[in-house]
């Protein structure tokens, strides 16, 4: 029904896209016009997330950043969906030759989209100045989510003293001077397509947020690729940042890493075997972070 509504054509082939996170229902759809990527979910926030992603794709395209084309969003009953043309090419994680130009290009793109002002803070930002969450809203939510009980300590994920240290540091974000900018929220290799013509396309803007730039996107890179020092250096080069610039941000990045890792560790404690598998990774990164 979704394909018929949006394209007027019938499906000739439908296949799930594997490895696209723990909660996404993602399909590759073939119709006579070509291949499309369809996402469909029934979560209460999904329609808003798809609209946000559509807005981000439109805004960044104006800056010359390649991404999904013919991006459409809709809702049929309780099912929200997004649909866009499949980008012919390869996910950057599958590239076996040098990835240096990819990381450099991601840095170039980040510098461009960080110019876009986001009204509001966190994933609840808005393009409308009259709307959007505040830093206080964002902080209240995460302070309650992360620190509402001692389960992270009881499960042996972090030491109590590290949890206390983290809470104090995260609370101080309220004192930071932040003009929220559009941030991708996860500008890493799994969210990049190297097109058949060699262009680098940035996808999956569902994680986009209004936040401190470039610190929040650097935080995500350090969480996803903690040992790819060359990739980080090339991102900085593409962005136009020196190592001195990066070192000046390290204190804020440490706080954002603590927030990010503690929140995903708390999420991974849910009774979901797939989520639980991620806990080893998060604990290792938290141990490394708290040793600094």
PDB file of C-alpha atoms in Angstrom:
ATOM      1  CA  UNK A   1       0.000   0.000   0.000  1.00  0.00           C
ATOM      2  CA  UNK A   2       2.855   2.401   0.833  1.00  0.00           C
ATOM      3  CA  UNK A   3       4.597   1.785  -2.498  1.00  0.00           C
ATOM      4  CA  UNK A   4       1.362   2.104  -4.443  1.00  0.00           C
ATOM      5  CA  UNK A   5       0.570   5.401  -2.710  1.00  0.00           C
ATOM      6  CA  UNK A   6       4.002   6.945  -3.225  1.00  0.00           C
ATOM      7  CA  UNK A   7       5.013   5.592  -6.641  1.00  0.00           C
ATOM      8  CA  UNK A   8       1.861   4.275  -8.292  1.00  0.00           C
ATOM      9  CA  UNK A   9       3.672   1.034  -9.048  1.00  0.00           C
ATOM     10  CA  UNK A  10       3.669  -2.533  -7.785  1.00  0.00           C
ATOM     11  CA  UNK A  11       6.516  -4.257  -5.961  1.00  0.00           C
ATOM     12  CA  UNK A  12       8.532  -6.754  -7.978  1.00  0.00           C
ATOM     13  CA  UNK A  13      10.833  -7.724  -5.086  1.00  0.00           C
ATOM     14  CA  UNK A  14      10.999  -7.026  -1.347  1.00  0.00           C
ATOM     15  CA  UNK A  15      13.845  -7.995   0.986  1.00  0.00           C
ATOM     16  CA  UNK A  16      14.781  -6.966   4.534  1.00  0.00           C
ATOM     17  CA  UNK A  17      18.005  -5.009   4.956  1.00  0.00           C
ATOM     18  CA  UNK A  18      20.110  -6.824   7.534  1.00  0.00           C
ATOM     19  CA  UNK A  19      22.285  -5.212  10.147  1.00  0.00           C
ATOM     20  CA  UNK A  20      20.389  -1.932  10.293  1.00  0.00           C
ATOM     21  CA  UNK A  21      20.228  -1.583  14.055  1.00  0.00           C
ATOM     22  CA  UNK A  22      18.099  -3.321  16.661  1.00  0.00           C
ATOM     23  CA  UNK A  23      14.805  -1.540  16.241  1.00  0.00           C
ATOM     24  CA  UNK A  24      14.494  -0.612  12.572  1.00  0.00           C
ATOM     25  CA  UNK A  25      12.225  -2.394  10.087  1.00  0.00           C
ATOM     26  CA  UNK A  26      14.095  -1.652   6.857  1.00  0.00           C
ATOM     27  CA  UNK A  27      13.454  -3.114   3.430  1.00  0.00           C
ATOM     28  CA  UNK A  28      14.904  -2.856  -0.041  1.00  0.00           C
ATOM     29  CA  UNK A  29      12.046  -2.540  -2.495  1.00  0.00           C
ATOM     30  CA  UNK A  30      12.303  -3.093  -6.233  1.00  0.00           C
ATOM     31  CA  UNK A  31       9.741  -1.588  -8.592  1.00  0.00           C
ATOM     32  CA  UNK A  32       9.927  -0.939 -12.338  1.00  0.00           C
ATOM     33  CA  UNK A  33      11.241   2.581 -11.620  1.00  0.00           C
ATOM     34  CA  UNK A  34      14.205   1.220  -9.647  1.00  0.00           C
ATOM     35  CA  UNK A  35      15.287   0.339  -6.107  1.00  0.00           C
ATOM     36  CA  UNK A  36      14.056   2.109  -2.969  1.00  0.00           C
ATOM     37  CA  UNK A  37      14.723   1.865   0.759  1.00  0.00           C
ATOM     38  CA  UNK A  38      11.614   1.641   2.912  1.00  0.00           C
ATOM     39  CA  UNK A  39      11.542   2.106   6.681  1.00  0.00           C
ATOM     40  CA  UNK A  40       8.330   1.403   8.549  1.00  0.00           C
ATOM     41  CA  UNK A  41       7.587   1.408  12.262  1.00  0.00           C
ATOM     42  CA  UNK A  42       4.695   1.789  14.665  1.00  0.00           C
ATOM     43  CA  UNK A  43       6.487   3.628  17.486  1.00  0.00           C
ATOM     44  CA  UNK A  44       4.813   6.809  18.660  1.00  0.00           C
ATOM     45  CA  UNK A  45       7.906   8.900  17.820  1.00  0.00           C
ATOM     46  CA  UNK A  46       8.743   7.373  14.439  1.00  0.00           C
ATOM     47  CA  UNK A  47       6.686   9.724  12.254  1.00  0.00           C
ATOM     48  CA  UNK A  48       8.363  12.742  13.844  1.00  0.00           C
ATOM     49  CA  UNK A  49      11.792  11.176  13.407  1.00  0.00           C
ATOM     50  CA  UNK A  50      11.139  10.542   9.708  1.00  0.00           C
ATOM     51  CA  UNK A  51       9.982  14.140   9.243  1.00  0.00           C
ATOM     52  CA  UNK A  52      13.121  15.351  10.984  1.00  0.00           C
ATOM     53  CA  UNK A  53      15.251  13.187   8.714  1.00  0.00           C
ATOM     54  CA  UNK A  54      13.479  14.528   5.634  1.00  0.00           C
ATOM     55  CA  UNK A  55      14.131  18.117   6.764  1.00  0.00           C
ATOM     56  CA  UNK A  56      17.817  17.364   7.386  1.00  0.00           C
ATOM     57  CA  UNK A  57      18.219  15.744   3.962  1.00  0.00           C
ATOM     58  CA  UNK A  58      16.638  18.769   2.279  1.00  0.00           C
ATOM     59  CA  UNK A  59      18.731  21.292   4.229  1.00  0.00           C
ATOM     60  CA  UNK A  60      22.053  19.523   3.701  1.00  0.00           C
ATOM     61  CA  UNK A  61      21.351  18.951  -0.015  1.00  0.00           C
ATOM     62  CA  UNK A  62      21.241  22.735  -0.376  1.00  0.00           C
ATOM     63  CA  UNK A  63      24.794  22.804   0.968  1.00  0.00           C
ATOM     64  CA  UNK A  64      25.942  20.290  -1.621  1.00  0.00           C
ATOM     65  CA  UNK A  65      26.049  17.277   0.686  1.00  0.00           C
ATOM     66  CA  UNK A  66      24.965  14.134  -1.181  1.00  0.00           C
ATOM     67  CA  UNK A  67      22.346  11.980   0.524  1.00  0.00           C
ATOM     68  CA  UNK A  68      19.086  10.133  -0.086  1.00  0.00           C
ATOM     69  CA  UNK A  69      17.026  11.365  -3.032  1.00  0.00           C
ATOM     70  CA  UNK A  70      13.244  11.486  -3.494  1.00  0.00           C
ATOM     71  CA  UNK A  71      12.824  11.294   0.289  1.00  0.00           C
ATOM     72  CA  UNK A  72       9.165  10.828   1.209  1.00  0.00           C
ATOM     73  CA  UNK A  73       7.431  10.464   4.563  1.00  0.00           C
ATOM     74  CA  UNK A  74       3.924   9.362   5.387  1.00  0.00           C
ATOM     75  CA  UNK A  75       1.639   7.462   7.674  1.00  0.00           C
ATOM     76  CA  UNK A  76      -0.948   4.756   7.059  1.00  0.00           C
ATOM     77  CA  UNK A  77      -2.923   3.963  10.175  1.00  0.00           C
ATOM     78  CA  UNK A  78      -0.441   3.356  12.984  1.00  0.00           C
ATOM     79  CA  UNK A  79       2.448   2.729  10.584  1.00  0.00           C
ATOM     80  CA  UNK A  80       4.831   5.607   9.903  1.00  0.00           C
ATOM     81  CA  UNK A  81       7.226   5.250   7.008  1.00  0.00           C
ATOM     82  CA  UNK A  82       9.995   6.868   5.024  1.00  0.00           C
ATOM     83  CA  UNK A  83      10.876   5.995   1.453  1.00  0.00           C
ATOM     84  CA  UNK A  84      13.795   7.077  -0.687  1.00  0.00           C
ATOM     85  CA  UNK A  85      15.733   5.940  -3.728  1.00  0.00           C
ATOM     86  CA  UNK A  86      18.463   3.452  -2.931  1.00  0.00           C
ATOM     87  CA  UNK A  87      21.870   5.020  -3.442  1.00  0.00           C
ATOM     88  CA  UNK A  88      23.860   2.805  -5.823  1.00  0.00           C
ATOM     89  CA  UNK A  89      27.150   2.023  -4.160  1.00  0.00           C
ATOM     90  CA  UNK A  90      28.721   0.472  -1.090  1.00  0.00           C
ATOM     91  CA  UNK A  91      28.444   1.122   2.649  1.00  0.00           C
ATOM     92  CA  UNK A  92      31.773   2.614   3.751  1.00  0.00           C
ATOM     93  CA  UNK A  93      32.351  -0.188   6.284  1.00  0.00           C
ATOM     94  CA  UNK A  94      32.621  -2.569   3.308  1.00  0.00           C
ATOM     95  CA  UNK A  95      35.298  -0.557   1.522  1.00  0.00           C
ATOM     96  CA  UNK A  96      38.507  -2.610   1.520  1.00  0.00           C
ATOM     97  CA  UNK A  97      40.750   0.005  -0.090  1.00  0.00           C
ATOM     98  CA  UNK A  98      41.874   3.090   1.773  1.00  0.00           C
ATOM     99  CA  UNK A  99      39.139   4.897   3.670  1.00  0.00           C
ATOM    100  CA  UNK A 100      41.185   8.056   4.061  1.00  0.00           C
ATOM    101  CA  UNK A 101      39.196  10.119   1.493  1.00  0.00           C
ATOM    102  CA  UNK A 102      35.932   9.005   3.145  1.00  0.00           C
ATOM    103  CA  UNK A 103      36.892  10.261   6.607  1.00  0.00           C
ATOM    104  CA  UNK A 104      38.200  13.500   5.151  1.00  0.00           C
ATOM    105  CA  UNK A 105      34.953  14.017   3.252  1.00  0.00           C
ATOM    106  CA  UNK A 106      32.833  13.325   6.359  1.00  0.00           C
ATOM    107  CA  UNK A 107      34.787  16.091   8.088  1.00  0.00           C
ATOM    108  CA  UNK A 108      34.132  18.461   5.185  1.00  0.00           C
ATOM    109  CA  UNK A 109      30.406  17.695   5.311  1.00  0.00           C
ATOM    110  CA  UNK A 110      30.253  18.173   9.083  1.00  0.00           C
ATOM    111  CA  UNK A 111      31.778  21.633   8.802  1.00  0.00           C
ATOM    112  CA  UNK A 112      29.048  22.536   6.304  1.00  0.00           C
ATOM    113  CA  UNK A 113      26.006  21.208   8.149  1.00  0.00           C
ATOM    114  CA  UNK A 114      27.213  22.584  11.475  1.00  0.00           C
ATOM    115  CA  UNK A 115      26.510  26.009   9.965  1.00  0.00           C
ATOM    116  CA  UNK A 116      22.766  25.261  10.179  1.00  0.00           C
ATOM    117  CA  UNK A 117      21.152  26.641  13.307  1.00  0.00           C
ATOM    118  CA  UNK A 118      18.869  24.237  15.166  1.00  0.00           C
ATOM    119  CA  UNK A 119      16.142  25.753  17.307  1.00  0.00           C
ATOM    120  CA  UNK A 120      16.065  23.661  20.442  1.00  0.00           C
ATOM    121  CA  UNK A 121      18.413  21.150  21.968  1.00  0.00           C
ATOM    122  CA  UNK A 122      18.955  17.417  21.594  1.00  0.00           C
ATOM    123  CA  UNK A 123      16.967  15.162  19.275  1.00  0.00           C
ATOM    124  CA  UNK A 124      13.892  17.310  19.969  1.00  0.00           C
ATOM    125  CA  UNK A 125      15.232  20.278  18.039  1.00  0.00           C
ATOM    126  CA  UNK A 126      13.047  22.132  15.547  1.00  0.00           C
ATOM    127  CA  UNK A 127      13.395  24.262  12.467  1.00  0.00           C
ATOM    128  CA  UNK A 128      10.833  26.562  14.072  1.00  0.00           C
ATOM    129  CA  UNK A 129      12.192  29.140  16.583  1.00  0.00           C
ATOM    130  CA  UNK A 130       8.945  28.861  18.553  1.00  0.00           C
ATOM    131  CA  UNK A 131       9.431  25.150  19.168  1.00  0.00           C
ATOM    132  CA  UNK A 132      12.122  22.754  20.303  1.00  0.00           C
ATOM    133  CA  UNK A 133      13.408  21.374  23.575  1.00  0.00           C
ATOM    134  CA  UNK A 134      15.685  23.371  25.857  1.00  0.00           C
ATOM    135  CA  UNK A 135      18.991  22.324  27.387  1.00  0.00           C
ATOM    136  CA  UNK A 136      17.142  22.049  30.703  1.00  0.00           C
ATOM    137  CA  UNK A 137      14.597  19.647  29.152  1.00  0.00           C
ATOM    138  CA  UNK A 138      17.401  17.535  27.699  1.00  0.00           C
ATOM    139  CA  UNK A 139      19.372  17.457  30.933  1.00  0.00           C
ATOM    140  CA  UNK A 140      16.369  16.640  33.107  1.00  0.00           C
ATOM    141  CA  UNK A 141      15.487  13.699  30.872  1.00  0.00           C
ATOM    142  CA  UNK A 142      18.949  12.158  30.837  1.00  0.00           C
ATOM    143  CA  UNK A 143      19.767  12.815  34.477  1.00  0.00           C
ATOM    144  CA  UNK A 144      16.596  10.966  35.401  1.00  0.00           C
ATOM    145  CA  UNK A 145      17.171   8.214  32.820  1.00  0.00           C
ATOM    146  CA  UNK A 146      20.778   7.483  33.735  1.00  0.00           C
ATOM    147  CA  UNK A 147      20.793   8.122  37.466  1.00  0.00           C
ATOM    148  CA  UNK A 148      17.287   7.160  38.629  1.00  0.00           C
ATOM    149  CA  UNK A 149      18.664   3.984  40.240  1.00  0.00           C
ATOM    150  CA  UNK A 150      21.949   2.184  40.932  1.00  0.00           C
ATOM    151  CA  UNK A 151      21.539  -0.584  38.394  1.00  0.00           C
ATOM    152  CA  UNK A 152      24.676   0.357  36.459  1.00  0.00           C
ATOM    153  CA  UNK A 153      26.647  -0.068  39.686  1.00  0.00           C
ATOM    154  CA  UNK A 154      24.783  -3.183  40.784  1.00  0.00           C
ATOM    155  CA  UNK A 155      25.419  -4.854  37.413  1.00  0.00           C
ATOM    156  CA  UNK A 156      29.133  -4.065  37.653  1.00  0.00           C
ATOM    157  CA  UNK A 157      29.161  -1.743  34.664  1.00  0.00           C
ATOM    158  CA  UNK A 158      30.647   1.250  36.509  1.00  0.00           C
ATOM    159  CA  UNK A 159      31.977   2.013  39.978  1.00  0.00           C
ATOM    160  CA  UNK A 160      29.859   4.200  42.215  1.00  0.00           C
ATOM    161  CA  UNK A 161      32.540   6.887  42.416  1.00  0.00           C
ATOM    162  CA  UNK A 162      32.666   7.076  38.608  1.00  0.00           C
ATOM    163  CA  UNK A 163      28.893   7.402  38.420  1.00  0.00           C
ATOM    164  CA  UNK A 164      28.974  10.256  40.943  1.00  0.00           C
ATOM    165  CA  UNK A 165      31.812  11.928  39.043  1.00  0.00           C
ATOM    166  CA  UNK A 166      29.860  11.605  35.784  1.00  0.00           C
ATOM    167  CA  UNK A 167      26.660  13.067  37.202  1.00  0.00           C
ATOM    168  CA  UNK A 168      28.469  16.141  38.468  1.00  0.00           C
ATOM    169  CA  UNK A 169      30.152  16.645  35.084  1.00  0.00           C
ATOM    170  CA  UNK A 170      26.943  16.149  33.085  1.00  0.00           C
ATOM    171  CA  UNK A 171      25.032  18.577  35.317  1.00  0.00           C
ATOM    172  CA  UNK A 172      27.589  21.246  34.423  1.00  0.00           C
ATOM    173  CA  UNK A 173      26.491  21.113  30.765  1.00  0.00           C
ATOM    174  CA  UNK A 174      23.771  23.569  31.841  1.00  0.00           C
ATOM    175  CA  UNK A 175      26.547  26.142  32.304  1.00  0.00           C
ATOM    176  CA  UNK A 176      28.037  25.690  28.848  1.00  0.00           C
ATOM    177  CA  UNK A 177      27.559  28.464  26.312  1.00  0.00           C
ATOM    178  CA  UNK A 178      25.835  26.550  23.508  1.00  0.00           C
ATOM    179  CA  UNK A 179      24.205  27.760  20.325  1.00  0.00           C
ATOM    180  CA  UNK A 180      22.693  24.508  19.033  1.00  0.00           C
ATOM    181  CA  UNK A 181      23.770  23.578  15.542  1.00  0.00           C
ATOM    182  CA  UNK A 182      22.533  20.792  13.328  1.00  0.00           C
ATOM    183  CA  UNK A 183      24.566  17.686  14.121  1.00  0.00           C
ATOM    184  CA  UNK A 184      24.214  14.357  12.360  1.00  0.00           C
ATOM    185  CA  UNK A 185      24.453  12.481  15.638  1.00  0.00           C
ATOM    186  CA  UNK A 186      26.330   9.523  14.147  1.00  0.00           C
ATOM    187  CA  UNK A 187      28.571  10.591  11.237  1.00  0.00           C
ATOM    188  CA  UNK A 188      30.439   7.302  11.022  1.00  0.00           C
ATOM    189  CA  UNK A 189      31.293   4.780   8.323  1.00  0.00           C
ATOM    190  CA  UNK A 190      28.112   2.702   8.662  1.00  0.00           C
ATOM    191  CA  UNK A 191      26.102   5.815   7.742  1.00  0.00           C
ATOM    192  CA  UNK A 192      28.066   6.602   4.613  1.00  0.00           C
ATOM    193  CA  UNK A 193      27.547   5.242   1.100  1.00  0.00           C
ATOM    194  CA  UNK A 194      30.399   5.425  -1.393  1.00  0.00           C
ATOM    195  CA  UNK A 195      28.468   5.841  -4.614  1.00  0.00           C
ATOM    196  CA  UNK A 196      29.364   4.078  -7.842  1.00  0.00           C
ATOM    197  CA  UNK A 197      30.603   7.404  -9.226  1.00  0.00           C
ATOM    198  CA  UNK A 198      32.961   7.782  -6.239  1.00  0.00           C
ATOM    199  CA  UNK A 199      30.948  10.467  -4.421  1.00  0.00           C
ATOM    200  CA  UNK A 200      30.463  10.057  -0.679  1.00  0.00           C
ATOM    201  CA  UNK A 201      26.831  10.238   0.501  1.00  0.00           C
ATOM    202  CA  UNK A 202      25.733  10.731   4.100  1.00  0.00           C
ATOM    203  CA  UNK A 203      22.612   8.822   5.188  1.00  0.00           C
ATOM    204  CA  UNK A 204      20.480   8.064   8.257  1.00  0.00           C
ATOM    205  CA  UNK A 205      19.695  11.492   9.681  1.00  0.00           C
ATOM    206  CA  UNK A 206      17.291   9.964  12.188  1.00  0.00           C
ATOM    207  CA  UNK A 207      19.963  10.481  14.852  1.00  0.00           C
ATOM    208  CA  UNK A 208      20.224  14.206  14.086  1.00  0.00           C
ATOM    209  CA  UNK A 209      20.183  16.621  16.997  1.00  0.00           C
ATOM    210  CA  UNK A 210      20.646  20.236  17.883  1.00  0.00           C
ATOM    211  CA  UNK A 211      23.794  20.315  19.966  1.00  0.00           C
ATOM    212  CA  UNK A 212      27.285  21.612  20.600  1.00  0.00           C
ATOM    213  CA  UNK A 213      29.247  21.395  17.361  1.00  0.00           C
ATOM    214  CA  UNK A 214      31.590  19.804  16.502  1.00  0.00           C
ATOM    215  CA  UNK A 215      31.946  18.199  19.939  1.00  0.00           C
ATOM    216  CA  UNK A 216      28.855  15.990  19.792  1.00  0.00           C
ATOM    217  CA  UNK A 217      29.710  14.484  16.399  1.00  0.00           C
ATOM    218  CA  UNK A 218      33.308  13.946  17.523  1.00  0.00           C
ATOM    219  CA  UNK A 219      31.920  12.154  20.577  1.00  0.00           C
ATOM    220  CA  UNK A 220      29.975   9.756  18.364  1.00  0.00           C
ATOM    221  CA  UNK A 221      33.030   9.036  16.235  1.00  0.00           C
ATOM    222  CA  UNK A 222      35.080   8.243  19.344  1.00  0.00           C
ATOM    223  CA  UNK A 223      32.342   5.899  20.605  1.00  0.00           C
ATOM    224  CA  UNK A 224      31.852   4.094  17.279  1.00  0.00           C
ATOM    225  CA  UNK A 225      35.514   4.042  16.186  1.00  0.00           C
ATOM    226  CA  UNK A 226      37.535   4.352  19.418  1.00  0.00           C
ATOM    227  CA  UNK A 227      40.744   2.945  17.940  1.00  0.00           C
ATOM    228  CA  UNK A 228      40.646   4.534  14.490  1.00  0.00           C
ATOM    229  CA  UNK A 229      43.084   7.326  15.268  1.00  0.00           C
ATOM    230  CA  UNK A 230      43.874   7.915  11.615  1.00  0.00           C
ATOM    231  CA  UNK A 231      40.188   8.214  10.754  1.00  0.00           C
ATOM    232  CA  UNK A 232      39.731  10.797  13.508  1.00  0.00           C
ATOM    233  CA  UNK A 233      42.766  12.760  12.328  1.00  0.00           C
ATOM    234  CA  UNK A 234      41.437  12.820   8.754  1.00  0.00           C
ATOM    235  CA  UNK A 235      37.985  13.927   9.933  1.00  0.00           C
ATOM    236  CA  UNK A 236      39.648  16.811  11.764  1.00  0.00           C
ATOM    237  CA  UNK A 237      41.677  17.635   8.658  1.00  0.00           C
ATOM    238  CA  UNK A 238      38.569  17.667   6.475  1.00  0.00           C
ATOM    239  CA  UNK A 239      36.778  19.826   9.022  1.00  0.00           C
ATOM    240  CA  UNK A 240      39.676  22.264   9.221  1.00  0.00           C
ATOM    241  CA  UNK A 241      40.574  21.589  12.856  1.00  0.00           C
ATOM    242  CA  UNK A 242      44.108  21.227  14.172  1.00  0.00           C
ATOM    243  CA  UNK A 243      45.187  18.858  16.927  1.00  0.00           C
ATOM    244  CA  UNK A 244      45.472  21.933  19.151  1.00  0.00           C
ATOM    245  CA  UNK A 245      41.828  22.744  18.419  1.00  0.00           C
ATOM    246  CA  UNK A 246      40.859  19.173  19.246  1.00  0.00           C
ATOM    247  CA  UNK A 247      42.795  19.144  22.513  1.00  0.00           C
ATOM    248  CA  UNK A 248      40.985  22.334  23.582  1.00  0.00           C
ATOM    249  CA  UNK A 249      37.672  20.440  23.236  1.00  0.00           C
ATOM    250  CA  UNK A 250      38.752  17.285  25.073  1.00  0.00           C
ATOM    251  CA  UNK A 251      37.226  18.214  28.440  1.00  0.00           C
ATOM    252  CA  UNK A 252      33.776  18.779  26.928  1.00  0.00           C
ATOM    253  CA  UNK A 253      34.112  15.682  24.766  1.00  0.00           C
ATOM    254  CA  UNK A 254      34.926  13.609  27.882  1.00  0.00           C
ATOM    255  CA  UNK A 255      31.684  14.790  29.495  1.00  0.00           C
ATOM    256  CA  UNK A 256      29.692  14.035  26.344  1.00  0.00           C
ATOM    257  CA  UNK A 257      31.271  10.593  26.089  1.00  0.00           C
ATOM    258  CA  UNK A 258      30.265   9.876  29.696  1.00  0.00           C
ATOM    259  CA  UNK A 259      26.691  10.967  28.914  1.00  0.00           C
ATOM    260  CA  UNK A 260      26.560   8.934  25.708  1.00  0.00           C
ATOM    261  CA  UNK A 261      28.078   5.737  27.071  1.00  0.00           C
ATOM    262  CA  UNK A 262      26.113   5.742  30.315  1.00  0.00           C
ATOM    263  CA  UNK A 263      22.826   6.308  28.482  1.00  0.00           C
ATOM    264  CA  UNK A 264      23.427   3.503  25.968  1.00  0.00           C
ATOM    265  CA  UNK A 265      24.683   1.206  28.744  1.00  0.00           C
ATOM    266  CA  UNK A 266      21.473   1.869  30.655  1.00  0.00           C
ATOM    267  CA  UNK A 267      19.512   1.080  27.506  1.00  0.00           C
ATOM    268  CA  UNK A 268      21.464  -2.143  26.987  1.00  0.00           C
ATOM    269  CA  UNK A 269      20.425  -3.362  30.443  1.00  0.00           C
ATOM    270  CA  UNK A 270      16.888  -3.884  29.201  1.00  0.00           C
ATOM    271  CA  UNK A 271      15.702  -7.450  28.814  1.00  0.00           C
ATOM    272  CA  UNK A 272      16.691  -7.705  25.182  1.00  0.00           C
ATOM    273  CA  UNK A 273      19.351 -10.289  24.223  1.00  0.00           C
ATOM    274  CA  UNK A 274      20.461  -8.236  21.212  1.00  0.00           C
ATOM    275  CA  UNK A 275      20.917  -5.135  23.347  1.00  0.00           C
ATOM    276  CA  UNK A 276      22.705  -7.105  26.057  1.00  0.00           C
ATOM    277  CA  UNK A 277      25.334  -8.197  23.524  1.00  0.00           C
ATOM    278  CA  UNK A 278      26.412  -4.581  23.204  1.00  0.00           C
ATOM    279  CA  UNK A 279      27.146  -4.282  26.922  1.00  0.00           C
ATOM    280  CA  UNK A 280      30.666  -5.721  26.695  1.00  0.00           C
ATOM    281  CA  UNK A 281      31.595  -2.979  24.243  1.00  0.00           C
ATOM    282  CA  UNK A 282      30.089  -0.224  26.378  1.00  0.00           C
ATOM    283  CA  UNK A 283      31.714  -1.450  29.584  1.00  0.00           C
ATOM    284  CA  UNK A 284      35.103  -1.572  27.883  1.00  0.00           C
ATOM    285  CA  UNK A 285      34.702   1.997  26.631  1.00  0.00           C
ATOM    286  CA  UNK A 286      33.501   3.211  30.033  1.00  0.00           C
ATOM    287  CA  UNK A 287      36.495   1.589  31.738  1.00  0.00           C
ATOM    288  CA  UNK A 288      38.791   3.342  29.287  1.00  0.00           C
ATOM    289  CA  UNK A 289      37.005   6.684  29.752  1.00  0.00           C
ATOM    290  CA  UNK A 290      37.130   6.605  33.544  1.00  0.00           C
ATOM    291  CA  UNK A 291      40.840   5.762  33.498  1.00  0.00           C
ATOM    292  CA  UNK A 292      41.543   9.191  31.995  1.00  0.00           C
TER     293      UNK A 292
END
